[in-house]
Amino acid sequence: MESSIGVFDSGLGGVSVLREAIRVLPHERFIYYGDNRNAPYGDRTEAEITKLTLRCAHTLANQGVKAILIACNTATATCIERIRNELDVPVVSVEPAIKPACMQPGYGKILMMATRATTRLQRYLDLQARMPDPSRILNIPCPGLVERIEQGIFAENAFDDLLDTYLSAYHTMQIDGIVLGCTHYVFIRNAIRRYATMHFSGACKLFDGNEATAHQLARVLEEHNMASDAGEPGGVEFHTSGDPSRYRPIFDMLLRQPGI
Ligand code: DGL
């Protein structure tokens, strides 16, 4: 049997990237590993995030995967170079989609919502500095959102208190775009859109890096001659460091429910 592609995230968020990867690469097999027991990563130190991420990446590599998709912005910002150095397989990773967001016309701001770690780490700050007008991007750490999502909460009106805490300072501003800089946030895009429509002026277009990352994965597989033969049926296997009876049904639901 052809070998699989390993997909990693601290928890449920990476399923939003996996969904795109399956759409772009329907004949591939995927092994997803969520470190749900240790989520959220975003409030941890760099050393902790690196240790946890490397352990998970090696767990996937030990399963004989042919490539690894890091479906976690926090892990990318913290230690993508270490992962690439330590693993023998190609590694593709997601990053906050500030580049397409900055191409959005208008004179308003771009809000980049992400974990505490992503917004302070040098790799992300370097990416921001390469944008044509870095000051247009306002970085907003949003601790608490991932905890709630990990509890299986996705309702449109279930995040207003936290969104108020982090976004009320911008209520009077024109906001051209909002970057979902954490893969978990893609699952609450309706809550964020609803909040933005109520409180900001401007287009408030939402951006995430998932589709671009899935296409990058397809390119890397092609380059390495690793793409699955079209005849093979694809599939997904879910693994978690948390309680499987609690998380498996949520993984399945997130994969299959297009509305979320
Ligand atoms: N889903 C993750 C990200 O994209 C990490 C969330 C967390 O564990 O804090 O950043």
PDB file of C-alpha atoms and ligand atoms in Angstrom:
ATOM      1  CA  MET A   1       0.000   0.000   0.000  1.00  0.00           C
ATOM      2  CA  GLU A   2       1.148   3.568  -0.713  1.00  0.00           C
ATOM      3  CA  SER A   3       2.348   5.462   2.318  1.00  0.00           C
ATOM      4  CA  SER A   4       0.328   8.226   3.919  1.00  0.00           C
ATOM      5  CA  ILE A   5       0.804  11.936   4.565  1.00  0.00           C
ATOM      6  CA  GLY A   6       1.096  12.864   8.257  1.00  0.00           C
ATOM      7  CA  VAL A   7      -0.860  15.913   9.396  1.00  0.00           C
ATOM      8  CA  PHE A   8      -0.128  17.560  12.733  1.00  0.00           C
ATOM      9  CA  ASP A   9      -1.807  20.150  14.915  1.00  0.00           C
ATOM     10  CA  SER A  10      -1.974  20.837  18.642  1.00  0.00           C
ATOM     11  CA  GLY A  11      -5.609  19.740  18.490  1.00  0.00           C
ATOM     12  CA  LEU A  12      -8.706  20.081  16.327  1.00  0.00           C
ATOM     13  CA  GLY A  13      -7.674  23.097  14.232  1.00  0.00           C
ATOM     14  CA  GLY A  14      -5.558  21.206  11.723  1.00  0.00           C
ATOM     15  CA  VAL A  15      -8.663  19.401  10.489  1.00  0.00           C
ATOM     16  CA  SER A  16      -9.489  22.669   8.677  1.00  0.00           C
ATOM     17  CA  VAL A  17      -6.254  22.262   6.690  1.00  0.00           C
ATOM     18  CA  LEU A  18      -6.789  18.522   6.266  1.00  0.00           C
ATOM     19  CA  ARG A  19     -10.186  19.235   4.708  1.00  0.00           C
ATOM     20  CA  GLU A  20      -8.548  21.377   2.011  1.00  0.00           C
ATOM     21  CA  ALA A  21      -5.779  18.829   1.503  1.00  0.00           C
ATOM     22  CA  ILE A  22      -8.366  16.083   0.886  1.00  0.00           C
ATOM     23  CA  ARG A  23     -10.185  18.316  -1.589  1.00  0.00           C
ATOM     24  CA  VAL A  24      -6.976  19.029  -3.515  1.00  0.00           C
ATOM     25  CA  LEU A  25      -5.535  15.498  -3.161  1.00  0.00           C
ATOM     26  CA  PRO A  26      -8.520  13.130  -3.025  1.00  0.00           C
ATOM     27  CA  HIS A  27      -6.441  10.026  -3.744  1.00  0.00           C
ATOM     28  CA  GLU A  28      -4.007  10.470  -0.872  1.00  0.00           C
ATOM     29  CA  ARG A  29      -4.192   8.731   2.495  1.00  0.00           C
ATOM     30  CA  PHE A  30      -3.728  10.924   5.581  1.00  0.00           C
ATOM     31  CA  ILE A  31      -2.793  10.178   9.188  1.00  0.00           C
ATOM     32  CA  TYR A  32      -3.856  13.051  11.438  1.00  0.00           C
ATOM     33  CA  TYR A  33      -2.306  13.535  14.859  1.00  0.00           C
ATOM     34  CA  GLY A  34      -3.862  16.022  17.277  1.00  0.00           C
ATOM     35  CA  ASP A  35      -2.000  16.714  20.505  1.00  0.00           C
ATOM     36  CA  ASN A  36      -5.302  17.507  22.209  1.00  0.00           C
ATOM     37  CA  ARG A  37      -4.023  16.561  25.647  1.00  0.00           C
ATOM     38  CA  ASN A  38      -1.479  19.407  25.496  1.00  0.00           C
ATOM     39  CA  ALA A  39      -3.531  22.017  23.612  1.00  0.00           C
ATOM     40  CA  PRO A  40      -3.461  24.947  23.543  1.00  0.00           C
ATOM     41  CA  TYR A  41       0.145  25.445  22.529  1.00  0.00           C
ATOM     42  CA  GLY A  42      -0.227  29.177  22.001  1.00  0.00           C
ATOM     43  CA  ASP A  43       0.249  30.178  25.637  1.00  0.00           C
ATOM     44  CA  ARG A  44       3.290  27.949  26.187  1.00  0.00           C
ATOM     45  CA  THR A  45       6.958  28.869  26.002  1.00  0.00           C
ATOM     46  CA  GLU A  46       8.957  28.349  22.809  1.00  0.00           C
ATOM     47  CA  ALA A  47      10.877  25.516  24.460  1.00  0.00           C
ATOM     48  CA  GLU A  48       7.665  23.702  25.406  1.00  0.00           C
ATOM     49  CA  ILE A  49       6.076  24.157  21.976  1.00  0.00           C
ATOM     50  CA  THR A  50       9.244  22.902  20.287  1.00  0.00           C
ATOM     51  CA  LYS A  51       9.462  19.830  22.518  1.00  0.00           C
ATOM     52  CA  LEU A  52       5.802  18.900  22.041  1.00  0.00           C
ATOM     53  CA  THR A  53       5.822  19.547  18.284  1.00  0.00           C
ATOM     54  CA  LEU A  54       8.986  17.530  17.673  1.00  0.00           C
ATOM     55  CA  ARG A  55       7.613  14.629  19.671  1.00  0.00           C
ATOM     56  CA  CYS A  56       4.430  14.591  17.560  1.00  0.00           C
ATOM     57  CA  ALA A  57       6.320  15.027  14.278  1.00  0.00           C
ATOM     58  CA  HIS A  58       8.555  12.065  15.164  1.00  0.00           C
ATOM     59  CA  THR A  59       5.494  10.000  16.121  1.00  0.00           C
ATOM     60  CA  LEU A  60       4.134  10.602  12.612  1.00  0.00           C
ATOM     61  CA  ALA A  61       7.511   9.980  10.960  1.00  0.00           C
ATOM     62  CA  ASN A  62       7.771   6.664  12.829  1.00  0.00           C
ATOM     63  CA  GLN A  63       4.546   5.571  11.141  1.00  0.00           C
ATOM     64  CA  GLY A  64       6.401   5.700   7.834  1.00  0.00           C
ATOM     65  CA  VAL A  65       4.618   8.734   6.368  1.00  0.00           C
ATOM     66  CA  LYS A  66       6.017  10.054   3.075  1.00  0.00           C
ATOM     67  CA  ALA A  67       5.509  13.750   3.932  1.00  0.00           C
ATOM     68  CA  ILE A  68       4.348  15.849   6.856  1.00  0.00           C
ATOM     69  CA  LEU A  69       1.903  18.738   6.883  1.00  0.00           C
ATOM     70  CA  ILE A  70       2.279  21.023   9.896  1.00  0.00           C
ATOM     71  CA  ALA A  71      -1.289  22.311  10.173  1.00  0.00           C
ATOM     72  CA  CYS A  72      -0.491  24.629  13.077  1.00  0.00           C
ATOM     73  CA  ASN A  73       0.645  28.252  12.691  1.00  0.00           C
ATOM     74  CA  THR A  74       2.053  28.246  16.215  1.00  0.00           C
ATOM     75  CA  ALA A  75       4.288  25.230  15.561  1.00  0.00           C
ATOM     76  CA  THR A  76       5.421  26.725  12.239  1.00  0.00           C
ATOM     77  CA  ALA A  77       6.377  30.028  13.852  1.00  0.00           C
ATOM     78  CA  THR A  78       8.157  28.274  16.704  1.00  0.00           C
ATOM     79  CA  CYS A  79      10.191  25.476  15.182  1.00  0.00           C
ATOM     80  CA  ILE A  80       9.621  24.708  11.489  1.00  0.00           C
ATOM     81  CA  GLU A  81      13.380  24.788  10.784  1.00  0.00           C
ATOM     82  CA  ARG A  82      14.055  22.245  13.562  1.00  0.00           C
ATOM     83  CA  ILE A  83      11.323  19.951  12.225  1.00  0.00           C
ATOM     84  CA  ARG A  84      12.768  20.149   8.702  1.00  0.00           C
ATOM     85  CA  ASN A  85      16.281  19.471   9.984  1.00  0.00           C
ATOM     86  CA  GLU A  86      15.275  16.485  12.081  1.00  0.00           C
ATOM     87  CA  LEU A  87      12.986  14.695   9.637  1.00  0.00           C
ATOM     88  CA  ASP A  88      13.943  12.887   6.465  1.00  0.00           C
ATOM     89  CA  VAL A  89      10.625  13.527   4.722  1.00  0.00           C
ATOM     90  CA  PRO A  90       9.394  16.726   3.036  1.00  0.00           C
ATOM     91  CA  VAL A  91       7.587  19.072   5.429  1.00  0.00           C
ATOM     92  CA  VAL A  92       4.932  21.577   4.350  1.00  0.00           C
ATOM     93  CA  SER A  93       3.455  24.069   6.803  1.00  0.00           C
ATOM     94  CA  VAL A  94       0.691  26.612   7.185  1.00  0.00           C
ATOM     95  CA  GLU A  95       1.405  30.307   7.897  1.00  0.00           C
ATOM     96  CA  PRO A  96      -0.889  33.293   8.555  1.00  0.00           C
ATOM     97  CA  ALA A  97      -2.304  34.465   5.203  1.00  0.00           C
ATOM     98  CA  ILE A  98      -1.252  38.105   5.555  1.00  0.00           C
ATOM     99  CA  LYS A  99       0.046  38.294   1.984  1.00  0.00           C
ATOM    100  CA  PRO A 100      -3.320  37.822   0.219  1.00  0.00           C
ATOM    101  CA  ALA A 101      -4.947  39.957   2.923  1.00  0.00           C
ATOM    102  CA  CYS A 102      -2.582  42.856   2.180  1.00  0.00           C
ATOM    103  CA  MET A 103      -3.589  42.698  -1.487  1.00  0.00           C
ATOM    104  CA  GLN A 104      -7.120  43.582  -0.408  1.00  0.00           C
ATOM    105  CA  PRO A 105      -7.882  47.093  -1.716  1.00  0.00           C
ATOM    106  CA  GLY A 106      -8.673  49.878   0.733  1.00  0.00           C
ATOM    107  CA  TYR A 107      -7.038  52.160   3.244  1.00  0.00           C
ATOM    108  CA  GLY A 108      -8.269  50.291   6.288  1.00  0.00           C
ATOM    109  CA  LYS A 109      -6.404  47.957   8.592  1.00  0.00           C
ATOM    110  CA  ILE A 110      -5.879  44.209   8.415  1.00  0.00           C
ATOM    111  CA  LEU A 111      -6.480  42.389  11.711  1.00  0.00           C
ATOM    112  CA  MET A 112      -4.309  39.310  12.191  1.00  0.00           C
ATOM    113  CA  MET A 113      -5.823  37.077  14.876  1.00  0.00           C
ATOM    114  CA  ALA A 114      -3.587  34.308  16.190  1.00  0.00           C
ATOM    115  CA  THR A 115      -2.192  32.698  19.319  1.00  0.00           C
ATOM    116  CA  ARG A 116       0.034  34.650  21.698  1.00  0.00           C
ATOM    117  CA  ALA A 117       3.059  32.682  20.516  1.00  0.00           C
ATOM    118  CA  THR A 118       2.510  33.303  16.792  1.00  0.00           C
ATOM    119  CA  THR A 119       2.075  37.055  17.210  1.00  0.00           C
ATOM    120  CA  ARG A 120       5.323  37.483  19.151  1.00  0.00           C
ATOM    121  CA  LEU A 121       7.629  35.045  17.350  1.00  0.00           C
ATOM    122  CA  GLN A 122      10.362  36.298  15.036  1.00  0.00           C
ATOM    123  CA  ARG A 123       9.442  34.081  12.094  1.00  0.00           C
ATOM    124  CA  TYR A 124       5.985  35.647  11.903  1.00  0.00           C
ATOM    125  CA  LEU A 125       7.315  39.185  12.558  1.00  0.00           C
ATOM    126  CA  ASP A 126       9.771  38.701   9.668  1.00  0.00           C
ATOM    127  CA  LEU A 127       6.902  37.654   7.404  1.00  0.00           C
ATOM    128  CA  GLN A 128       4.993  40.782   8.436  1.00  0.00           C
ATOM    129  CA  ALA A 129       8.050  42.972   7.801  1.00  0.00           C
ATOM    130  CA  ARG A 130       8.173  41.700   4.188  1.00  0.00           C
ATOM    131  CA  MET A 131       4.676  43.069   3.455  1.00  0.00           C
ATOM    132  CA  PRO A 132       4.439  46.285   1.422  1.00  0.00           C
ATOM    133  CA  ASP A 133       2.994  48.216   4.385  1.00  0.00           C
ATOM    134  CA  PRO A 134       3.604  46.215   7.582  1.00  0.00           C
ATOM    135  CA  SER A 135       1.924  48.844   9.758  1.00  0.00           C
ATOM    136  CA  ARG A 136      -1.378  48.122   8.046  1.00  0.00           C
ATOM    137  CA  ILE A 137      -1.450  44.786   9.898  1.00  0.00           C
ATOM    138  CA  LEU A 138      -2.515  44.779  13.541  1.00  0.00           C
ATOM    139  CA  ASN A 139      -1.533  41.593  15.352  1.00  0.00           C
ATOM    140  CA  ILE A 140      -4.081  40.432  17.906  1.00  0.00           C
ATOM    141  CA  PRO A 141      -3.264  37.585  20.279  1.00  0.00           C
ATOM    142  CA  CYS A 142      -6.500  35.818  21.226  1.00  0.00           C
ATOM    143  CA  PRO A 143      -5.902  33.446  24.154  1.00  0.00           C
ATOM    144  CA  GLY A 144      -9.001  31.522  25.187  1.00  0.00           C
ATOM    145  CA  LEU A 145     -10.485  30.934  21.734  1.00  0.00           C
ATOM    146  CA  VAL A 146      -8.632  27.642  21.212  1.00  0.00           C
ATOM    147  CA  GLU A 147      -9.616  26.337  24.689  1.00  0.00           C
ATOM    148  CA  ARG A 148     -13.260  26.913  23.875  1.00  0.00           C
ATOM    149  CA  ILE A 149     -13.015  25.345  20.413  1.00  0.00           C
ATOM    150  CA  GLU A 150     -11.258  22.320  21.938  1.00  0.00           C
ATOM    151  CA  GLN A 151     -14.375  21.879  24.085  1.00  0.00           C
ATOM    152  CA  GLY A 152     -16.327  21.289  20.878  1.00  0.00           C
ATOM    153  CA  ILE A 153     -17.995  24.717  20.884  1.00  0.00           C
ATOM    154  CA  PHE A 154     -18.517  26.311  17.448  1.00  0.00           C
ATOM    155  CA  ALA A 155     -21.792  28.268  17.732  1.00  0.00           C
ATOM    156  CA  GLU A 156     -21.857  31.669  16.046  1.00  0.00           C
ATOM    157  CA  ASN A 157     -22.830  33.492  19.244  1.00  0.00           C
ATOM    158  CA  ALA A 158     -20.593  31.566  21.665  1.00  0.00           C
ATOM    159  CA  PHE A 159     -17.486  33.748  21.307  1.00  0.00           C
ATOM    160  CA  ASP A 160     -18.799  37.320  21.612  1.00  0.00           C
ATOM    161  CA  ASP A 161     -17.338  37.817  25.107  1.00  0.00           C
ATOM    162  CA  LEU A 162     -13.802  36.883  24.002  1.00  0.00           C
ATOM    163  CA  LEU A 163     -14.102  38.706  20.688  1.00  0.00           C
ATOM    164  CA  ASP A 164     -15.209  41.810  22.609  1.00  0.00           C
ATOM    165  CA  THR A 165     -12.151  41.534  24.837  1.00  0.00           C
ATOM    166  CA  TYR A 166      -9.750  41.418  21.897  1.00  0.00           C
ATOM    167  CA  LEU A 167     -11.516  43.428  19.208  1.00  0.00           C
ATOM    168  CA  SER A 168     -13.510  46.165  20.928  1.00  0.00           C
ATOM    169  CA  ALA A 169     -10.518  48.543  20.706  1.00  0.00           C
ATOM    170  CA  TYR A 170     -10.974  48.528  16.901  1.00  0.00           C
ATOM    171  CA  HIS A 171     -14.716  49.136  16.765  1.00  0.00           C
ATOM    172  CA  THR A 172     -14.471  52.539  15.163  1.00  0.00           C
ATOM    173  CA  MET A 173     -11.930  51.510  12.531  1.00  0.00           C
ATOM    174  CA  GLN A 174     -12.234  50.578   8.897  1.00  0.00           C
ATOM    175  CA  ILE A 175     -11.147  46.948   8.643  1.00  0.00           C
ATOM    176  CA  ASP A 176     -10.435  45.653   5.141  1.00  0.00           C
ATOM    177  CA  GLY A 177      -9.451  42.119   6.091  1.00  0.00           C
ATOM    178  CA  ILE A 178      -9.226  39.702   9.004  1.00  0.00           C
ATOM    179  CA  VAL A 179      -6.591  36.962   8.905  1.00  0.00           C
ATOM    180  CA  LEU A 180      -7.465  33.735  10.718  1.00  0.00           C
ATOM    181  CA  GLY A 181      -3.879  33.118  11.811  1.00  0.00           C
ATOM    182  CA  CYS A 182      -4.658  29.991  13.819  1.00  0.00           C
ATOM    183  CA  THR A 183      -6.114  26.910  12.142  1.00  0.00           C
ATOM    184  CA  HIS A 184      -8.660  26.503  14.948  1.00  0.00           C
ATOM    185  CA  TYR A 185     -10.238  29.871  14.099  1.00  0.00           C
ATOM    186  CA  VAL A 186     -11.313  28.656  10.674  1.00  0.00           C
ATOM    187  CA  PHE A 187     -13.974  26.606  12.467  1.00  0.00           C
ATOM    188  CA  ILE A 188     -15.427  29.741  14.076  1.00  0.00           C
ATOM    189  CA  ARG A 189     -15.247  31.908  10.979  1.00  0.00           C
ATOM    190  CA  ASN A 190     -19.023  32.416  11.172  1.00  0.00           C
ATOM    191  CA  ALA A 191     -18.702  33.748  14.729  1.00  0.00           C
ATOM    192  CA  ILE A 192     -15.879  36.085  13.681  1.00  0.00           C
ATOM    193  CA  ARG A 193     -17.719  37.225  10.532  1.00  0.00           C
ATOM    194  CA  ARG A 194     -20.893  37.879  12.524  1.00  0.00           C
ATOM    195  CA  TYR A 195     -18.968  39.917  15.094  1.00  0.00           C
ATOM    196  CA  ALA A 196     -17.096  41.871  12.412  1.00  0.00           C
ATOM    197  CA  THR A 197     -20.279  42.704  10.504  1.00  0.00           C
ATOM    198  CA  MET A 198     -21.847  44.062  13.692  1.00  0.00           C
ATOM    199  CA  HIS A 199     -18.906  46.185  14.829  1.00  0.00           C
ATOM    200  CA  PHE A 200     -16.526  47.219  12.023  1.00  0.00           C
ATOM    201  CA  SER A 201     -16.839  49.232   8.864  1.00  0.00           C
ATOM    202  CA  GLY A 202     -14.945  48.100   5.768  1.00  0.00           C
ATOM    203  CA  ALA A 203     -15.067  44.847   3.816  1.00  0.00           C
ATOM    204  CA  CYS A 204     -13.773  42.678   6.706  1.00  0.00           C
ATOM    205  CA  LYS A 205     -12.910  39.917   4.276  1.00  0.00           C
ATOM    206  CA  LEU A 206     -11.701  36.773   6.043  1.00  0.00           C
ATOM    207  CA  PHE A 207      -8.446  35.061   5.004  1.00  0.00           C
ATOM    208  CA  ASP A 208      -6.844  31.771   5.930  1.00  0.00           C
ATOM    209  CA  GLY A 209      -3.820  29.947   4.541  1.00  0.00           C
ATOM    210  CA  ASN A 210      -5.431  26.524   4.199  1.00  0.00           C
ATOM    211  CA  GLU A 211      -6.097  26.321   0.474  1.00  0.00           C
ATOM    212  CA  ALA A 212      -2.673  27.714  -0.442  1.00  0.00           C
ATOM    213  CA  THR A 213      -1.060  25.211   1.927  1.00  0.00           C
ATOM    214  CA  ALA A 214      -2.938  22.294   0.353  1.00  0.00           C
ATOM    215  CA  HIS A 215      -1.728  23.381  -3.120  1.00  0.00           C
ATOM    216  CA  GLN A 216       1.804  23.729  -1.779  1.00  0.00           C
ATOM    217  CA  LEU A 217       1.562  20.165  -0.457  1.00  0.00           C
ATOM    218  CA  ALA A 218       0.427  18.966  -3.899  1.00  0.00           C
ATOM    219  CA  ARG A 219       3.393  20.756  -5.526  1.00  0.00           C
ATOM    220  CA  VAL A 220       5.873  19.253  -3.076  1.00  0.00           C
ATOM    221  CA  LEU A 221       4.518  15.735  -3.646  1.00  0.00           C
ATOM    222  CA  GLU A 222       4.863  16.232  -7.413  1.00  0.00           C
ATOM    223  CA  GLU A 223       8.425  17.552  -7.056  1.00  0.00           C
ATOM    224  CA  HIS A 224       9.395  14.480  -5.049  1.00  0.00           C
ATOM    225  CA  ASN A 225       7.502  12.104  -7.311  1.00  0.00           C
ATOM    226  CA  MET A 226       5.434  11.058  -4.341  1.00  0.00           C
ATOM    227  CA  ALA A 227       1.900  11.773  -5.533  1.00  0.00           C
ATOM    228  CA  SER A 228      -0.409   8.819  -5.152  1.00  0.00           C
ATOM    229  CA  ASP A 229      -1.540   6.959  -8.293  1.00  0.00           C
ATOM    230  CA  ALA A 230      -4.968   8.210  -9.162  1.00  0.00           C
ATOM    231  CA  GLY A 231      -6.341   4.647  -8.872  1.00  0.00           C
ATOM    232  CA  GLU A 232      -5.795   4.350  -5.121  1.00  0.00           C
ATOM    233  CA  PRO A 233      -8.685   5.381  -2.884  1.00  0.00           C
ATOM    234  CA  GLY A 234      -7.800   8.044  -0.321  1.00  0.00           C
ATOM    235  CA  GLY A 235      -8.672   8.023   3.376  1.00  0.00           C
ATOM    236  CA  VAL A 236      -8.031   9.511   6.822  1.00  0.00           C
ATOM    237  CA  GLU A 237      -6.990   7.970  10.124  1.00  0.00           C
ATOM    238  CA  PHE A 238      -7.309  10.089  13.260  1.00  0.00           C
ATOM    239  CA  HIS A 239      -4.997   9.830  16.273  1.00  0.00           C
ATOM    240  CA  THR A 240      -4.978  11.959  19.397  1.00  0.00           C
ATOM    241  CA  SER A 241      -2.943  12.227  22.577  1.00  0.00           C
ATOM    242  CA  GLY A 242      -6.251  12.969  24.309  1.00  0.00           C
ATOM    243  CA  ASP A 243      -9.245  10.741  24.952  1.00  0.00           C
ATOM    244  CA  PRO A 244     -10.158   9.217  21.560  1.00  0.00           C
ATOM    245  CA  SER A 245     -13.765   8.592  22.557  1.00  0.00           C
ATOM    246  CA  ARG A 246     -14.119  12.321  23.170  1.00  0.00           C
ATOM    247  CA  TYR A 247     -12.188  13.675  20.165  1.00  0.00           C
ATOM    248  CA  ARG A 248     -12.853  11.159  17.342  1.00  0.00           C
ATOM    249  CA  PRO A 249     -16.521  12.166  16.946  1.00  0.00           C
ATOM    250  CA  ILE A 250     -15.470  15.849  16.803  1.00  0.00           C
ATOM    251  CA  PHE A 251     -12.757  15.106  14.189  1.00  0.00           C
ATOM    252  CA  ASP A 252     -15.328  13.259  12.076  1.00  0.00           C
ATOM    253  CA  MET A 253     -17.916  15.987  12.470  1.00  0.00           C
ATOM    254  CA  LEU A 254     -15.441  18.733  11.489  1.00  0.00           C
ATOM    255  CA  LEU A 255     -14.315  16.807   8.461  1.00  0.00           C
ATOM    256  CA  ARG A 256     -17.797  16.164   7.177  1.00  0.00           C
ATOM    257  CA  GLN A 257     -19.793  19.234   8.147  1.00  0.00           C
ATOM    258  CA  PRO A 258     -19.209  21.748   5.357  1.00  0.00           C
ATOM    259  CA  GLY A 259     -21.103  24.545   7.146  1.00  0.00           C
ATOM    260  CA  ILE A 260     -18.544  24.932   9.900  1.00  0.00           C
TER     261      ILE A 260
HETATM  262  N1  DGL B   1      -4.107  25.501  15.702  1.00  0.00           N
HETATM  263  C1  DGL B   1      -2.944  26.144  16.139  1.00  0.00           C
HETATM  264  C2  DGL B   1      -2.438  27.263  15.271  1.00  0.00           C
HETATM  265  O1  DGL B   1      -2.717  27.279  14.110  1.00  0.00           O
HETATM  266  C3  DGL B   1      -2.534  26.174  17.561  1.00  0.00           C
HETATM  267  C4  DGL B   1      -3.529  26.496  18.602  1.00  0.00           C
HETATM  268  C5  DGL B   1      -2.978  26.304  19.991  1.00  0.00           C
HETATM  269  O2  DGL B   1      -2.747  25.150  20.348  1.00  0.00           O
HETATM  270  O3  DGL B   1      -2.814  27.301  20.713  1.00  0.00           O
HETATM  271  O4  DGL B   1      -1.762  28.139  15.734  1.00  0.00           O
END
